[in-house]
mmCIF file of C-alpha atoms in Angstrom:
data_model
loop_
_atom_site.group_PDB
_atom_site.id
_atom_site.type_symbol
_atom_site.label_atom_id
_atom_site.label_comp_id
_atom_site.label_asym_id
_atom_site.label_seq_id
_atom_site.Cartn_x
_atom_site.Cartn_y
_atom_site.Cartn_z
ATOM 1 C CA UNK Q 17 64.763 79.185 -107.342
ATOM 2 C CA UNK Q 18 66.403 76.630 -109.637
ATOM 3 C CA UNK Q 19 64.553 75.555 -113.024
ATOM 4 C CA UNK Q 20 63.586 71.963 -112.379
ATOM 5 C CA UNK Q 21 61.845 71.679 -115.767
ATOM 6 C CA UNK Q 22 62.547 68.184 -117.253
ATOM 7 C CA UNK Q 23 63.656 66.700 -113.901
ATOM 8 C CA UNK Q 24 62.008 63.851 -111.813
ATOM 9 C CA UNK Q 25 62.145 64.005 -107.900
ATOM 10 C CA UNK Q 26 61.211 61.675 -105.203
ATOM 11 C CA UNK Q 27 60.631 62.714 -101.734
ATOM 12 C CA UNK Q 28 60.155 60.233 -98.950
ATOM 13 C CA UNK Q 29 57.759 61.158 -96.181
ATOM 14 C CA UNK Q 30 55.865 63.427 -98.611
ATOM 15 C CA UNK Q 31 52.537 63.458 -96.998
ATOM 16 C CA UNK Q 32 53.175 65.836 -93.939
ATOM 17 C CA UNK Q 33 55.766 68.252 -92.445
ATOM 18 C CA UNK Q 34 58.761 69.289 -94.491
ATOM 19 C CA UNK Q 35 58.286 66.477 -97.055
ATOM 20 C CA UNK Q 36 54.637 67.819 -97.889
ATOM 21 C CA UNK Q 37 56.111 71.444 -98.153
ATOM 22 C CA UNK Q 38 58.969 70.247 -100.438
ATOM 23 C CA UNK Q 39 56.412 68.501 -102.780
ATOM 24 C CA UNK Q 40 54.275 71.692 -102.611
ATOM 25 C CA UNK Q 41 57.087 74.124 -103.508
ATOM 26 C CA UNK Q 42 58.317 71.775 -106.366
ATOM 27 C CA UNK Q 43 54.854 71.931 -107.802
ATOM 28 C CA UNK Q 44 54.439 75.451 -107.411
ATOM 29 C CA UNK Q 45 57.713 76.755 -108.592
ATOM 30 C CA UNK Q 46 57.870 78.797 -111.859
ATOM 31 C CA UNK Q 47 59.566 75.887 -113.661
ATOM 32 C CA UNK Q 48 58.482 72.731 -111.836
ATOM 33 C CA UNK Q 49 59.852 69.275 -112.378
ATOM 34 C CA UNK Q 50 58.235 67.049 -114.885
ATOM 35 C CA UNK Q 51 57.520 64.309 -112.312
ATOM 36 C CA UNK Q 52 57.254 64.680 -108.368
ATOM 37 C CA UNK Q 53 56.928 61.286 -106.725
ATOM 38 C CA UNK Q 54 55.674 61.601 -103.127
ATOM 39 C CA UNK Q 55 56.309 58.662 -100.851
ATOM 40 C CA UNK Q 56 53.686 58.035 -98.453
ATOM 41 C CA UNK Q 57 53.081 55.007 -95.937
ATOM 42 C CA UNK Q 58 49.311 55.172 -96.163
ATOM 43 C CA UNK Q 59 48.139 57.003 -99.189
ATOM 44 C CA UNK Q 60 44.462 56.238 -98.361
ATOM 45 C CA UNK Q 61 44.681 57.188 -94.558
ATOM 46 C CA UNK Q 62 43.768 60.737 -93.036
ATOM 47 C CA UNK Q 63 47.309 61.959 -92.880
ATOM 48 C CA UNK Q 64 47.426 61.876 -96.562
ATOM 49 C CA UNK Q 65 44.693 64.182 -97.047
ATOM 50 C CA UNK Q 66 46.716 67.518 -97.871
ATOM 51 C CA UNK Q 67 48.799 65.398 -100.194
ATOM 52 C CA UNK Q 68 45.957 64.076 -102.145
ATOM 53 C CA UNK Q 69 44.462 67.623 -102.416
ATOM 54 C CA UNK Q 70 47.790 68.531 -104.124
ATOM 55 C CA UNK Q 71 47.475 65.675 -106.327
ATOM 56 C CA UNK Q 72 44.076 66.921 -107.632
ATOM 57 C CA UNK Q 73 45.536 70.204 -108.464
ATOM 58 C CA UNK Q 74 48.839 68.750 -110.088
ATOM 59 C CA UNK Q 75 47.592 65.327 -111.408
ATOM 60 C CA UNK Q 76 49.908 65.526 -114.425
ATOM 61 C CA UNK Q 77 52.871 65.901 -112.329
ATOM 62 C CA UNK Q 78 52.541 64.615 -108.873
ATOM 63 C CA UNK Q 79 52.454 60.825 -108.293
ATOM 64 C CA UNK Q 80 51.756 59.538 -104.944
ATOM 65 C CA UNK Q 81 53.732 56.413 -104.036
ATOM 66 C CA UNK Q 82 52.903 53.810 -101.497
ATOM 67 C CA UNK Q 83 56.218 53.654 -99.524
ATOM 68 C CA UNK Q 84 57.119 52.475 -96.068
ATOM 69 C CA UNK Q 85 60.847 53.056 -95.836
ATOM 70 C CA UNK Q 86 60.987 50.745 -92.800
ATOM 71 C CA UNK Q 87 60.039 47.937 -95.193
ATOM 72 C CA UNK Q 88 62.395 46.565 -97.625
ATOM 73 C CA UNK Q 89 59.417 44.822 -99.717
ATOM 74 C CA UNK Q 90 57.624 48.326 -99.740
ATOM 75 C CA UNK Q 91 60.808 50.139 -101.033
ATOM 76 C CA UNK Q 92 61.483 47.390 -103.832
ATOM 77 C CA UNK Q 93 57.778 47.712 -104.949
ATOM 78 C CA UNK Q 94 58.004 51.523 -104.977
ATOM 79 C CA UNK Q 95 61.303 51.389 -107.212
ATOM 80 C CA UNK Q 96 59.484 49.247 -109.558
ATOM 81 C CA UNK Q 97 56.525 51.630 -109.681
ATOM 82 C CA UNK Q 98 58.439 54.745 -109.933
ATOM 83 C CA UNK Q 99 60.834 53.201 -112.547
ATOM 84 C CA UNK Q 100 57.872 52.165 -114.660
ATOM 85 C CA UNK Q 101 56.855 55.954 -114.949
ATOM 86 C CA UNK Q 102 60.259 57.577 -115.746
ATOM 87 C CA UNK Q 103 60.249 56.927 -119.490
ATOM 88 C CA UNK Q 104 63.749 55.599 -119.449
ATOM 89 C CA UNK Q 105 65.093 59.133 -118.468
ATOM 90 C CA UNK Q 106 65.910 58.122 -114.846
ATOM 91 C CA UNK Q 107 65.548 59.776 -111.390
ATOM 92 C CA UNK Q 108 67.159 62.982 -111.049
ATOM 93 C CA UNK Q 109 66.813 63.758 -107.312
ATOM 94 C CA UNK Q 110 66.002 61.464 -104.312
ATOM 95 C CA UNK Q 111 65.400 63.225 -101.134
ATOM 96 C CA UNK Q 112 65.512 61.038 -98.088
ATOM 97 C CA UNK Q 113 63.146 62.880 -95.716
ATOM 98 C CA UNK Q 114 61.329 60.377 -94.001
ATOM 99 C CA UNK Q 115 62.389 59.972 -90.348
ATOM 100 C CA UNK Q 116 61.281 59.663 -86.620
ATOM 101 C CA UNK Q 117 62.490 61.527 -83.498
ATOM 102 C CA UNK Q 118 62.419 59.567 -80.148
ATOM 103 C CA UNK Q 119 63.435 62.229 -77.634
ATOM 104 C CA UNK Q 120 64.817 59.820 -75.165
ATOM 105 C CA UNK Q 121 67.298 60.622 -72.373
ATOM 106 C CA UNK Q 122 69.694 57.855 -71.370
ATOM 107 C CA UNK Q 123 67.434 56.772 -68.413
ATOM 108 C CA UNK Q 124 64.354 56.863 -71.090
ATOM 109 C CA UNK Q 125 66.219 55.041 -73.895
ATOM 110 C CA UNK Q 126 65.916 51.300 -74.314
ATOM 111 C CA UNK Q 127 67.094 48.957 -77.215
ATOM 112 C CA UNK Q 128 63.880 48.931 -79.005
ATOM 113 C CA UNK Q 129 63.900 52.748 -79.250
ATOM 114 C CA UNK Q 130 67.354 52.730 -80.554
ATOM 115 C CA UNK Q 131 66.671 50.074 -83.150
ATOM 116 C CA UNK Q 132 63.409 51.606 -84.233
ATOM 117 C CA UNK Q 133 65.290 54.986 -84.715
ATOM 118 C CA UNK Q 134 68.105 53.372 -86.724
ATOM 119 C CA UNK Q 135 65.746 51.346 -88.892
ATOM 120 C CA UNK Q 136 63.908 54.407 -89.974
ATOM 121 C CA UNK Q 137 66.690 56.989 -90.118
ATOM 122 C CA UNK Q 138 69.656 54.937 -91.428
ATOM 123 C CA UNK Q 139 68.537 51.669 -92.690
ATOM 124 C CA UNK Q 140 65.563 53.289 -94.798
ATOM 125 C CA UNK Q 141 67.818 55.880 -96.594
ATOM 126 C CA UNK Q 142 70.399 53.092 -97.259
ATOM 127 C CA UNK Q 143 67.915 50.785 -98.822
ATOM 128 C CA UNK Q 144 66.325 53.699 -100.598
ATOM 129 C CA UNK Q 145 69.587 54.606 -102.360
ATOM 130 C CA UNK Q 146 70.335 51.055 -103.231
ATOM 131 C CA UNK Q 147 67.058 50.084 -104.899
ATOM 132 C CA UNK Q 148 66.900 53.497 -106.650
ATOM 133 C CA UNK Q 149 70.428 53.382 -107.778
ATOM 134 C CA UNK Q 150 69.413 51.999 -111.324
ATOM 135 C CA UNK Q 151 66.999 54.943 -111.698
ATOM 136 C CA UNK Q 152 69.787 57.490 -110.603
ATOM 137 C CA UNK Q 153 72.364 55.863 -112.904
ATOM 138 C CA UNK Q 154 70.093 56.309 -115.811
ATOM 139 C CA UNK Q 155 69.717 59.830 -115.126
ATOM 140 C CA UNK Q 156 73.306 60.282 -114.811
ATOM 141 C CA UNK Q 157 74.067 58.655 -118.008
ATOM 142 C CA UNK Q 158 71.497 60.405 -120.213
ATOM 143 C CA UNK Q 159 71.830 63.926 -118.855
ATOM 144 C CA UNK Q 160 73.770 66.401 -120.930
ATOM 145 C CA UNK Q 161 74.699 68.340 -117.995
ATOM 146 C CA UNK Q 162 78.464 68.358 -116.751
ATOM 147 C CA UNK Q 163 79.786 67.602 -113.314
ATOM 148 C CA UNK Q 164 77.500 66.842 -110.446
ATOM 149 C CA UNK Q 165 74.344 68.555 -109.368
ATOM 150 C CA UNK Q 166 70.754 67.879 -108.249
ATOM 151 C CA UNK Q 167 69.295 68.529 -111.683
ATOM 152 C CA UNK Q 168 71.384 65.713 -113.064
ATOM 153 C CA UNK Q 169 71.393 62.883 -110.376
ATOM 154 C CA UNK Q 170 71.588 63.171 -106.702
ATOM 155 C CA UNK Q 171 70.843 61.739 -103.306
ATOM 156 C CA UNK Q 172 70.127 64.353 -100.598
ATOM 157 C CA UNK Q 173 69.638 62.863 -96.959
ATOM 158 C CA UNK Q 174 68.064 65.276 -94.331
ATOM 159 C CA UNK Q 175 70.273 65.315 -91.327
ATOM 160 C CA UNK Q 176 70.386 67.722 -88.232
ATOM 161 C CA UNK Q 177 72.730 69.931 -86.474
ATOM 162 C CA UNK Q 178 72.483 67.670 -83.357
ATOM 163 C CA UNK Q 179 74.067 64.744 -85.283
ATOM 164 C CA UNK Q 180 77.310 66.682 -85.240
ATOM 165 C CA UNK Q 181 79.912 65.068 -83.121
ATOM 166 C CA UNK Q 182 82.044 68.157 -82.810
ATOM 167 C CA UNK Q 183 78.996 70.387 -82.004
ATOM 168 C CA UNK Q 184 77.805 68.063 -79.219
ATOM 169 C CA UNK Q 185 79.115 70.018 -76.169
ATOM 170 C CA UNK Q 186 76.993 73.009 -77.737
ATOM 171 C CA UNK Q 187 73.901 71.120 -78.550
ATOM 172 C CA UNK Q 188 73.578 68.240 -76.226
ATOM 173 C CA UNK Q 189 72.086 70.327 -73.167
ATOM 174 C CA UNK Q 190 69.102 71.356 -75.350
ATOM 175 C CA UNK Q 191 68.399 68.256 -77.043
ATOM 176 C CA UNK Q 192 69.643 65.063 -74.963
ATOM 177 C CA UNK Q 193 67.950 62.666 -77.492
ATOM 178 C CA UNK Q 194 70.036 59.444 -77.747
ATOM 179 C CA UNK Q 195 68.279 57.681 -80.252
ATOM 180 C CA UNK Q 196 67.692 60.565 -82.688
ATOM 181 C CA UNK Q 197 71.136 61.933 -82.364
ATOM 182 C CA UNK Q 198 73.014 58.682 -82.805
ATOM 183 C CA UNK Q 199 70.829 57.648 -85.650
ATOM 184 C CA UNK Q 200 71.406 60.865 -87.566
ATOM 185 C CA UNK Q 201 75.157 60.693 -86.949
ATOM 186 C CA UNK Q 202 75.060 57.331 -88.640
ATOM 187 C CA UNK Q 203 73.084 58.774 -91.548
ATOM 188 C CA UNK Q 204 75.971 61.329 -91.818
ATOM 189 C CA UNK Q 205 78.491 58.467 -92.183
ATOM 190 C CA UNK Q 206 76.146 56.792 -94.777
ATOM 191 C CA UNK Q 207 75.975 60.034 -96.679
ATOM 192 C CA UNK Q 208 79.873 59.935 -96.683
ATOM 193 C CA UNK Q 209 79.975 56.354 -97.906
ATOM 194 C CA UNK Q 210 77.350 56.747 -100.568
ATOM 195 C CA UNK Q 211 79.145 59.965 -101.928
ATOM 196 C CA UNK Q 212 82.521 58.031 -102.312
ATOM 197 C CA UNK Q 213 80.599 55.078 -103.870
ATOM 198 C CA UNK Q 214 78.438 57.025 -106.281
ATOM 199 C CA UNK Q 215 81.293 59.480 -107.517
ATOM 200 C CA UNK Q 216 82.265 57.141 -110.201
ATOM 201 C CA UNK Q 217 78.549 57.174 -111.388
ATOM 202 C CA UNK Q 218 78.409 60.948 -111.560
ATOM 203 C CA UNK Q 219 75.873 61.012 -108.692
ATOM 204 C CA UNK Q 220 76.081 63.508 -106.094
ATOM 205 C CA UNK Q 221 75.304 62.399 -102.375
ATOM 206 C CA UNK Q 222 75.152 65.135 -99.784
ATOM 207 C CA UNK Q 223 73.223 65.846 -96.336
ATOM 208 C CA UNK Q 224 71.196 68.954 -95.286
ATOM 209 C CA UNK Q 225 70.078 70.238 -92.132
ATOM 210 C CA UNK Q 226 66.649 71.905 -92.495
ATOM 211 C CA UNK Q 227 66.936 73.877 -89.293
ATOM 212 C CA UNK Q 228 64.710 73.468 -86.179
ATOM 213 C CA UNK Q 229 61.310 73.757 -87.913
ATOM 214 C CA UNK Q 230 57.819 73.968 -86.763
ATOM 215 C CA UNK Q 231 56.457 70.613 -87.682
ATOM 216 C CA UNK Q 232 55.052 67.665 -85.790
ATOM 217 C CA UNK Q 233 58.553 66.443 -85.081
ATOM 218 C CA UNK Q 234 60.095 69.820 -84.444
ATOM 219 C CA UNK Q 235 57.331 71.265 -82.185
ATOM 220 C CA UNK Q 236 55.569 74.431 -81.915
ATOM 221 C CA UNK Q 237 58.330 76.379 -80.077
ATOM 222 C CA UNK Q 238 60.672 75.889 -83.098
ATOM 223 C CA UNK Q 239 61.665 79.256 -84.601
ATOM 224 C CA UNK Q 240 61.644 78.425 -88.159
ATOM 225 C CA UNK Q 241 58.525 77.847 -90.571
ATOM 226 C CA UNK Q 242 58.476 75.050 -92.856
ATOM 227 C CA UNK Q 243 57.820 77.363 -95.897
ATOM 228 C CA UNK Q 244 61.264 79.267 -94.940
ATOM 229 C CA UNK Q 245 63.222 76.174 -94.449
ATOM 230 C CA UNK Q 246 62.293 74.474 -97.561
ATOM 231 C CA UNK Q 247 62.894 77.867 -99.453
ATOM 232 C CA UNK Q 248 66.273 77.962 -98.124
ATOM 233 C CA UNK Q 249 67.085 74.241 -98.629
ATOM 234 C CA UNK Q 250 66.005 74.673 -102.395
ATOM 235 C CA UNK Q 251 68.344 77.605 -102.761
ATOM 236 C CA UNK Q 252 71.086 75.400 -101.299
ATOM 237 C CA UNK Q 253 70.201 72.398 -103.666
ATOM 238 C CA UNK Q 254 70.260 74.504 -106.662
ATOM 239 C CA UNK Q 255 73.847 75.650 -105.954
ATOM 240 C CA UNK Q 256 75.320 72.078 -105.158
ATOM 241 C CA UNK Q 257 78.229 70.669 -107.186
ATOM 242 C CA UNK Q 258 80.811 67.950 -106.878
ATOM 243 C CA UNK Q 259 82.523 70.086 -104.233
ATOM 244 C CA UNK Q 260 79.743 69.425 -101.875
ATOM 245 C CA UNK Q 261 79.866 65.609 -102.379
ATOM 246 C CA UNK Q 262 79.668 64.083 -98.810
ATOM 247 C CA UNK Q 263 79.241 67.425 -97.062
ATOM 248 C CA UNK Q 264 76.556 68.259 -94.570
ATOM 249 C CA UNK Q 265 75.238 71.949 -95.104
ATOM 250 C CA UNK Q 266 72.281 73.834 -93.335
ATOM 251 C CA UNK Q 267 69.399 75.433 -95.154
ATOM 252 C CA UNK Q 268 71.420 78.602 -95.377
ATOM 253 C CA UNK Q 269 74.303 76.785 -97.178
ATOM 254 C CA UNK Q 270 76.612 76.843 -94.143
ATOM 255 C CA UNK Q 271 78.851 73.641 -93.743
ATOM 256 C CA UNK Q 272 78.150 71.693 -90.579
ATOM 257 C CA UNK Q 273 81.206 70.013 -89.144
ATOM 258 C CA UNK Q 274 80.920 66.124 -88.744
#
């Protein structure tokens, strides 16, 4: 486990599933980040109970941020709120975790479903990277670390194996989900674009596939527990360098072809 002491981390969709488990593992690590910001659409709603329970235990480190990644105004307000708490040190790591899965075949998919998935899975992460760029730039400029890494300044987008165009012949039969697959493939291109755009800033951008995980999105039949997935992803995050800019890796560190 990497030593995150001195770092600040923001996770979208931090109130359930993989996002909640990431928040928990960051906070309970031997050297936790100084600040963990957990984005949540409705902090007062019932789905935020577990996150609020964590907040009571880690009140000095965990900050719950009202954040709807489908709403540009909400993203702007969250950027202002987080920026005001960073003490001019910047944001070291942005994890774009919030996403939706509409498991639609071609017959089941309509334009509304496609656009809803794109708005959440592609436009949301793009706007997050755009609005939080000043915070990431500040972290990159003030860090004493050399090269690129997640402890310095980084954007990590949660992708998926089924977004791989090369792997589609192997994966389509088990997951013929048009909105989800195509939106996550677009997220991969966003990752590549951001990695090129941010390279001059010293900000790392990469994508990671968490595996098929037992969550509300992944379903009960998934073979991987959230705890194991996040532990694996954190090991990968701790090893990322500028060589991984624009890549997509899985939770075991294996490169996934585009």
